[in-house]
CSV table of N, CA and C in Angstrom, one decimal:
chain,number,residue,atom,x,y,z
A,5,MET,N,-16.6,-33.4,7.9
A,5,MET,CA,-17.4,-32.7,6.7
A,5,MET,C,-18.5,-33.8,6.4
A,6,THR,N,-19.7,-33.4,6.4
A,6,THR,CA,-20.8,-34.2,6.1
A,6,THR,C,-21.1,-34.2,4.5
A,7,ALA,N,-21.9,-35.2,4.1
A,7,ALA,CA,-22.2,-35.2,2.6
A,7,ALA,C,-22.8,-34.0,2.1
A,8,GLU,N,-23.6,-33.3,2.9
A,8,GLU,CA,-24.2,-32.0,2.5
A,8,GLU,C,-23.2,-30.9,2.2
A,9,GLN,N,-22.0,-31.0,2.9
A,9,GLN,CA,-20.9,-30.0,2.9
A,9,GLN,C,-20.0,-30.3,1.7
A,10,LEU,N,-20.0,-31.4,1.3
A,10,LEU,CA,-19.0,-31.8,0.2
A,10,LEU,C,-19.3,-31.1,-1.1
A,11,PRO,N,-18.4,-30.5,-1.9
A,11,PRO,CA,-18.7,-29.8,-3.1
A,11,PRO,C,-19.3,-30.9,-4.1
A,12,ASP,N,-20.0,-30.3,-5.0
A,12,ASP,CA,-20.5,-31.1,-6.1
A,12,ASP,C,-19.4,-31.7,-6.9
A,13,ASP,N,-19.7,-32.8,-7.5
A,13,ASP,CA,-18.7,-33.4,-8.4
A,13,ASP,C,-18.7,-32.6,-9.7
A,14,PRO,N,-17.5,-32.0,-10.1
A,14,PRO,CA,-17.5,-31.2,-11.2
A,14,PRO,C,-17.3,-32.0,-12.6
A,15,ILE,N,-17.1,-33.3,-12.4
A,15,ILE,CA,-16.8,-34.1,-13.7
A,15,ILE,C,-18.0,-34.2,-14.6
A,16,PRO,N,-19.2,-34.5,-14.0
A,16,PRO,CA,-20.3,-34.6,-15.0
A,16,PRO,C,-20.5,-33.3,-15.8
A,17,ALA,N,-20.2,-32.1,-15.3
A,17,ALA,CA,-20.4,-30.9,-16.1
A,17,ALA,C,-19.2,-30.8,-17.1
A,18,LEU,N,-18.0,-31.3,-16.7
A,18,LEU,CA,-17.0,-31.3,-17.7
A,18,LEU,C,-17.3,-32.3,-18.8
A,19,ILE,N,-17.8,-33.5,-18.6
A,19,ILE,CA,-18.2,-34.4,-19.6
A,19,ILE,C,-19.3,-33.8,-20.5
A,20,GLU,N,-20.3,-33.2,-19.9
A,20,GLU,CA,-21.3,-32.6,-20.7
A,20,GLU,C,-20.7,-31.5,-21.5
A,21,GLY,N,-19.8,-30.7,-21.0
A,21,GLY,CA,-19.2,-29.7,-21.8
A,21,GLY,C,-18.3,-30.1,-22.9
A,22,ALA,N,-17.7,-31.3,-22.7
A,22,ALA,CA,-16.9,-32.0,-23.7
A,22,ALA,C,-17.7,-32.4,-24.9
A,23,PHE,N,-18.9,-33.0,-24.6
A,23,PHE,CA,-19.8,-33.5,-25.7
A,23,PHE,C,-20.4,-32.3,-26.4
A,24,HIS,N,-20.7,-31.2,-25.7
A,24,HIS,CA,-21.3,-30.1,-26.4
A,24,HIS,C,-20.4,-29.4,-27.2
A,25,ALA,N,-19.0,-29.5,-26.9
A,25,ALA,CA,-18.0,-28.8,-27.6
A,25,ALA,C,-18.0,-29.1,-29.1
A,26,MET,N,-18.5,-30.4,-29.4
A,26,MET,CA,-18.7,-30.8,-30.8
A,26,MET,C,-19.7,-29.9,-31.6
A,27,ARG,N,-20.6,-29.5,-30.9
A,27,ARG,CA,-21.7,-28.7,-31.5
A,27,ARG,C,-21.6,-27.2,-31.4
A,28,ARG,N,-21.2,-26.8,-30.2
A,28,ARG,CA,-21.0,-25.4,-30.0
A,28,ARG,C,-19.6,-25.1,-29.5
A,29,GLN,N,-18.8,-24.7,-30.3
A,29,GLN,CA,-17.3,-24.5,-30.0
A,29,GLN,C,-17.2,-23.6,-28.8
A,30,PRO,N,-16.7,-24.1,-27.7
A,30,PRO,CA,-16.4,-23.2,-26.5
A,30,PRO,C,-15.2,-22.3,-26.7
A,31,THR,N,-15.0,-21.4,-25.9
A,31,THR,CA,-13.8,-20.5,-25.9
A,31,THR,C,-12.6,-21.4,-25.7
A,32,ARG,N,-11.5,-20.9,-26.1
A,32,ARG,CA,-10.2,-21.7,-25.9
A,32,ARG,C,-10.0,-22.0,-24.4
A,33,GLU,N,-10.3,-20.9,-23.6
A,33,GLU,CA,-10.1,-21.1,-22.2
A,33,GLU,C,-10.9,-22.2,-21.6
A,34,ARG,N,-12.2,-22.2,-22.0
A,34,ARG,CA,-13.1,-23.2,-21.6
A,34,ARG,C,-12.7,-24.7,-22.1
A,35,LEU,N,-12.2,-24.7,-23.3
A,35,LEU,CA,-11.7,-26.1,-23.8
A,35,LEU,C,-10.5,-26.5,-22.9
A,36,ILE,N,-9.6,-25.6,-22.6
A,36,ILE,CA,-8.5,-25.9,-21.8
A,36,ILE,C,-8.9,-26.4,-20.4
A,37,GLU,N,-9.9,-25.7,-19.8
A,37,GLU,CA,-10.5,-26.1,-18.5
A,37,GLU,C,-11.1,-27.5,-18.6
A,38,ILE,N,-11.9,-27.7,-19.5
A,38,ILE,CA,-12.5,-29.0,-19.7
A,38,ILE,C,-11.4,-30.1,-19.9
A,39,GLU,N,-10.5,-29.9,-20.7
A,39,GLU,CA,-9.3,-30.9,-20.9
A,39,GLU,C,-8.5,-31.1,-19.7
A,40,GLU,N,-8.2,-30.1,-19.0
A,40,GLU,CA,-7.3,-30.2,-17.8
A,40,GLU,C,-8.1,-31.1,-16.7
A,41,GLY,N,-9.4,-30.7,-16.5
A,41,GLY,CA,-10.1,-31.5,-15.6
A,41,GLY,C,-10.4,-32.9,-15.9
A,42,LEU,N,-10.6,-33.2,-17.2
A,42,LEU,CA,-10.8,-34.6,-17.5
A,42,LEU,C,-9.5,-35.4,-17.4
A,43,ARG,N,-8.4,-34.7,-17.8
A,43,ARG,CA,-7.1,-35.4,-17.7
A,43,ARG,C,-6.8,-35.7,-16.3
A,44,LYS,N,-7.0,-34.8,-15.3
A,44,LYS,CA,-6.9,-35.1,-14.0
A,44,LYS,C,-7.7,-36.3,-13.4
A,45,GLU,N,-8.9,-36.3,-13.9
A,45,GLU,CA,-9.9,-37.4,-13.5
A,45,GLU,C,-9.4,-38.7,-14.1
A,46,ILE,N,-8.9,-38.8,-15.4
A,46,ILE,CA,-8.4,-40.0,-15.9
A,46,ILE,C,-7.3,-40.4,-15.2
A,47,GLU,N,-6.4,-39.6,-14.8
A,47,GLU,CA,-5.1,-40.0,-14.1
A,47,GLU,C,-5.5,-40.6,-12.7
A,48,ARG,N,-6.4,-40.0,-12.1
A,48,ARG,CA,-7.0,-40.5,-10.7
A,48,ARG,C,-7.6,-41.8,-10.9
A,49,LEU,N,-8.5,-42.0,-11.9
A,49,LEU,CA,-9.2,-43.2,-12.1
A,49,LEU,C,-8.3,-44.3,-12.6
A,50,GLN,N,-7.2,-44.0,-13.4
A,50,GLN,CA,-6.3,-45.0,-13.8
A,50,GLN,C,-5.6,-45.7,-12.6
A,51,VAL,N,-5.3,-44.9,-11.6
A,51,VAL,CA,-4.6,-45.5,-10.5
A,51,VAL,C,-5.5,-46.4,-9.8
A,52,ILE,N,-6.7,-46.1,-9.7
A,52,ILE,CA,-7.7,-47.0,-9.0
A,52,ILE,C,-7.9,-48.3,-9.9
A,53,ALA,N,-8.1,-48.1,-11.2
A,53,ALA,CA,-8.3,-49.3,-12.0
A,53,ALA,C,-7.2,-50.2,-12.0
A,54,ARG,N,-5.9,-49.7,-12.1
A,54,ARG,CA,-4.8,-50.5,-12.0
A,54,ARG,C,-4.6,-51.3,-10.7
A,55,ALA,N,-5.0,-50.6,-9.6
A,55,ALA,CA,-4.9,-51.2,-8.3
A,55,ALA,C,-5.9,-52.3,-8.2
A,56,MET,N,-7.1,-52.1,-8.7
A,56,MET,CA,-8.2,-53.0,-8.6
A,56,MET,C,-7.8,-54.2,-9.5
A,57,ALA,N,-7.1,-54.0,-10.6
A,57,ALA,CA,-6.7,-55.1,-11.6
A,57,ALA,C,-5.7,-56.0,-10.8
A,58,GLU,N,-4.9,-55.5,-10.0
A,58,GLU,CA,-3.9,-56.2,-9.2
A,58,GLU,C,-4.6,-57.3,-8.4
A,59,HIS,N,-5.8,-57.0,-8.0
A,59,HIS,CA,-6.5,-57.9,-7.0
A,59,HIS,C,-7.5,-58.9,-7.7
A,60,ARG,N,-7.5,-58.8,-9.0
A,60,ARG,CA,-8.3,-59.7,-9.8
A,60,ARG,C,-7.6,-60.9,-10.4
A,61,GLN,N,-8.2,-61.9,-10.7
A,61,GLN,CA,-7.5,-63.1,-11.3
A,61,GLN,C,-7.0,-62.6,-12.8
A,62,VAL,N,-5.8,-62.8,-13.1
A,62,VAL,CA,-5.3,-62.3,-14.4
A,62,VAL,C,-6.0,-62.9,-15.5
A,63,ARG,N,-6.4,-62.1,-16.4
A,63,ARG,CA,-7.1,-62.5,-17.7
A,63,ARG,C,-8.5,-62.9,-17.5
A,64,CYS,N,-9.1,-62.7,-16.3
A,64,CYS,CA,-10.6,-62.8,-16.2
A,64,CYS,C,-11.2,-61.6,-16.8
A,65,ARG,N,-12.5,-61.7,-17.0
A,65,ARG,CA,-13.2,-60.6,-17.6
A,65,ARG,C,-13.1,-59.2,-16.9
A,66,GLY,N,-13.1,-59.2,-15.6
A,66,GLY,CA,-13.0,-58.0,-14.7
A,66,GLY,C,-11.6,-57.4,-15.0
A,67,TRP,N,-10.7,-58.2,-14.9
A,67,TRP,CA,-9.2,-57.9,-15.1
A,67,TRP,C,-9.1,-57.2,-16.4
A,68,TYR,N,-9.5,-57.8,-17.5
A,68,TYR,CA,-9.4,-57.2,-18.8
A,68,TYR,C,-10.2,-55.8,-18.9
A,69,ALA,N,-11.3,-55.8,-18.4
A,69,ALA,CA,-12.1,-54.5,-18.4
A,69,ALA,C,-11.2,-53.3,-17.7
A,70,LEU,N,-10.7,-53.6,-16.6
A,70,LEU,CA,-9.9,-52.7,-15.9
A,70,LEU,C,-8.6,-52.3,-16.6
A,71,VAL,N,-7.9,-53.3,-17.0
A,71,VAL,CA,-6.6,-53.0,-17.8
A,71,VAL,C,-6.9,-52.3,-19.1
A,72,ASN,N,-7.9,-52.7,-19.9
A,72,ASN,CA,-8.2,-52.2,-21.2
A,72,ASN,C,-8.6,-50.7,-20.9
A,73,ALA,N,-9.4,-50.4,-19.9
A,73,ALA,CA,-9.9,-49.0,-19.7
A,73,ALA,C,-8.6,-48.1,-19.4
A,74,ALA,N,-7.8,-48.6,-18.5
A,74,ALA,CA,-6.7,-47.8,-18.2
A,74,ALA,C,-5.7,-47.5,-19.4
A,75,ASP,N,-5.5,-48.6,-20.1
A,75,ASP,CA,-4.6,-48.5,-21.3
A,75,ASP,C,-5.2,-47.6,-22.4
A,76,THR,N,-6.5,-47.8,-22.6
A,76,THR,CA,-7.1,-46.9,-23.7
A,76,THR,C,-7.1,-45.5,-23.2
A,77,ALA,N,-7.2,-45.3,-22.1
A,77,ALA,CA,-7.1,-43.8,-21.4
A,77,ALA,C,-5.7,-43.3,-21.7
A,78,ASP,N,-4.7,-44.2,-21.6
A,78,ASP,CA,-3.3,-43.7,-21.9
A,78,ASP,C,-3.3,-43.2,-23.3
A,79,ASP,N,-3.8,-43.9,-24.2
A,79,ASP,CA,-3.8,-43.4,-25.6
A,79,ASP,C,-4.5,-42.0,-25.8
A,80,ALA,N,-5.7,-41.9,-25.2
A,80,ALA,CA,-6.3,-40.6,-25.2
A,80,ALA,C,-5.6,-39.5,-24.6
A,81,LEU,N,-4.8,-39.8,-23.6
A,81,LEU,CA,-4.0,-38.8,-23.0
A,81,LEU,C,-2.8,-38.3,-23.8
A,82,SER,N,-2.4,-39.2,-24.7
A,82,SER,CA,-1.3,-38.9,-25.6
A,82,SER,C,-1.6,-37.7,-26.6
A,83,PHE,N,-2.9,-37.5,-26.9
A,83,PHE,CA,-3.2,-36.5,-27.8
A,83,PHE,C,-3.4,-35.1,-27.1
A,84,GLN,N,-2.8,-34.1,-27.7
A,84,GLN,CA,-3.0,-32.7,-27.0
A,84,GLN,C,-3.2,-31.7,-28.2
A,85,ASN,N,-4.5,-31.4,-28.2
A,85,ASN,CA,-4.8,-30.3,-29.2
A,85,ASN,C,-5.9,-29.5,-28.5
A,86,ARG,N,-5.7,-28.2,-28.3
A,86,ARG,CA,-6.6,-27.4,-27.7
A,86,ARG,C,-7.3,-26.3,-28.5
A,87,GLU,N,-7.4,-26.6,-29.8
A,87,GLU,CA,-8.0,-25.5,-30.6
A,87,GLU,C,-9.0,-26.1,-31.6
A,88,GLY,N,-10.0,-25.4,-31.9
A,88,GLY,CA,-11.0,-25.7,-32.9
A,88,GLY,C,-11.6,-27.1,-32.8
A,89,PHE,N,-12.0,-27.7,-34.0
A,89,PHE,CA,-12.6,-29.0,-34.0
A,89,PHE,C,-11.8,-30.0,-33.4
A,90,ALA,N,-10.5,-30.0,-33.7
A,90,ALA,CA,-9.6,-31.1,-33.2
A,90,ALA,C,-9.6,-31.1,-31.7
A,91,GLY,N,-9.7,-29.9,-31.1
A,91,GLY,CA,-9.7,-29.8,-29.7
A,91,GLY,C,-11.0,-30.3,-29.1
A,92,ALA,N,-12.1,-30.1,-29.8
A,92,ALA,CA,-13.4,-30.6,-29.4
A,92,ALA,C,-13.4,-32.1,-29.5
A,93,LEU,N,-12.8,-32.7,-30.5
A,93,LEU,CA,-12.7,-34.2,-30.7
A,93,LEU,C,-11.9,-34.7,-29.5
A,94,ASN,N,-10.8,-34.0,-29.1
A,94,ASN,CA,-10.0,-34.5,-28.1
A,94,ASN,C,-10.7,-34.5,-26.8
A,95,VAL,N,-11.4,-33.4,-26.4
A,95,VAL,CA,-12.1,-33.5,-25.1
A,95,VAL,C,-13.2,-34.5,-25.1
A,96,ALA,N,-13.9,-34.7,-26.2
A,96,ALA,CA,-14.9,-35.7,-26.3
A,96,ALA,C,-14.3,-37.1,-26.0
A,97,GLU,N,-13.2,-37.4,-26.6
A,97,GLU,CA,-12.5,-38.7,-26.3
A,97,GLU,C,-12.2,-38.8,-24.8
A,98,LEU,N,-11.6,-37.7,-24.4
A,98,LEU,CA,-11.2,-37.8,-22.9
A,98,LEU,C,-12.4,-38.1,-22.0
A,99,ALA,N,-13.6,-37.5,-22.4
A,99,ALA,CA,-14.9,-37.7,-21.7
A,99,ALA,C,-15.3,-39.2,-21.7
A,100,ARG,N,-15.2,-39.7,-23.0
A,100,ARG,CA,-15.5,-41.1,-23.1
A,100,ARG,C,-14.7,-42.0,-22.2
A,101,ARG,N,-13.3,-41.7,-22.1
A,101,ARG,CA,-12.5,-42.5,-21.3
A,101,ARG,C,-12.8,-42.3,-19.9
A,102,VAL,N,-13.3,-41.2,-19.4
A,102,VAL,CA,-13.6,-41.0,-18.0
A,102,VAL,C,-14.8,-41.8,-17.8
A,103,LEU,N,-15.8,-41.8,-18.6
A,103,LEU,CA,-17.0,-42.6,-18.4
A,103,LEU,C,-16.7,-44.1,-18.3
A,104,GLU,N,-15.8,-44.6,-19.2
A,104,GLU,CA,-15.4,-45.9,-19.2
A,104,GLU,C,-14.7,-46.3,-17.9
A,105,LEU,N,-13.8,-45.5,-17.5
A,105,LEU,CA,-13.1,-45.8,-16.2
A,105,LEU,C,-14.0,-45.7,-15.1
A,106,ARG,N,-14.9,-44.8,-15.0
A,106,ARG,CA,-15.9,-44.8,-13.9
A,106,ARG,C,-16.8,-46.1,-13.9
A,107,GLN,N,-17.1,-46.4,-15.1
A,107,GLN,CA,-18.0,-47.7,-15.1
A,107,GLN,C,-17.2,-48.9,-14.6
A,108,VAL,N,-16.0,-49.1,-15.0
A,108,VAL,CA,-15.2,-50.3,-14.6
A,108,VAL,C,-14.8,-50.2,-13.1
A,109,THR,N,-14.5,-49.0,-12.7
A,109,THR,CA,-14.1,-49.0,-11.2
A,109,THR,C,-15.3,-49.0,-10.2
A,110,GLU,N,-16.5,-48.7,-10.7
A,110,GLU,CA,-17.6,-48.7,-9.8
A,110,GLU,C,-18.4,-50.1,-9.8
A,111,SER,N,-17.9,-51.0,-10.7
A,111,SER,CA,-18.6,-52.2,-10.7
A,111,SER,C,-17.9,-53.3,-9.9
């Protein structure tokens, strides 16, 4: 499969949807779709971040960034609310955690 054949990364659209949920309340179904997609991405990125941390010198800046991002994402995953304004806050926080994990795993 070539790069042209790969499907587009759906995560940026989910992140955008999460941040827009604060202004324009999406349907419950869309909120669930955003939440589930972001949760899966967090879980995927946490594995990568923790594996990368194992190969860093303990307590160095890069190690702290990776461990902190994975641990903070755990906190965000513990909240589950799929309705109304609280649900919008929840998906926005999940989106922030995805962005942070992507940043630390790509550097």
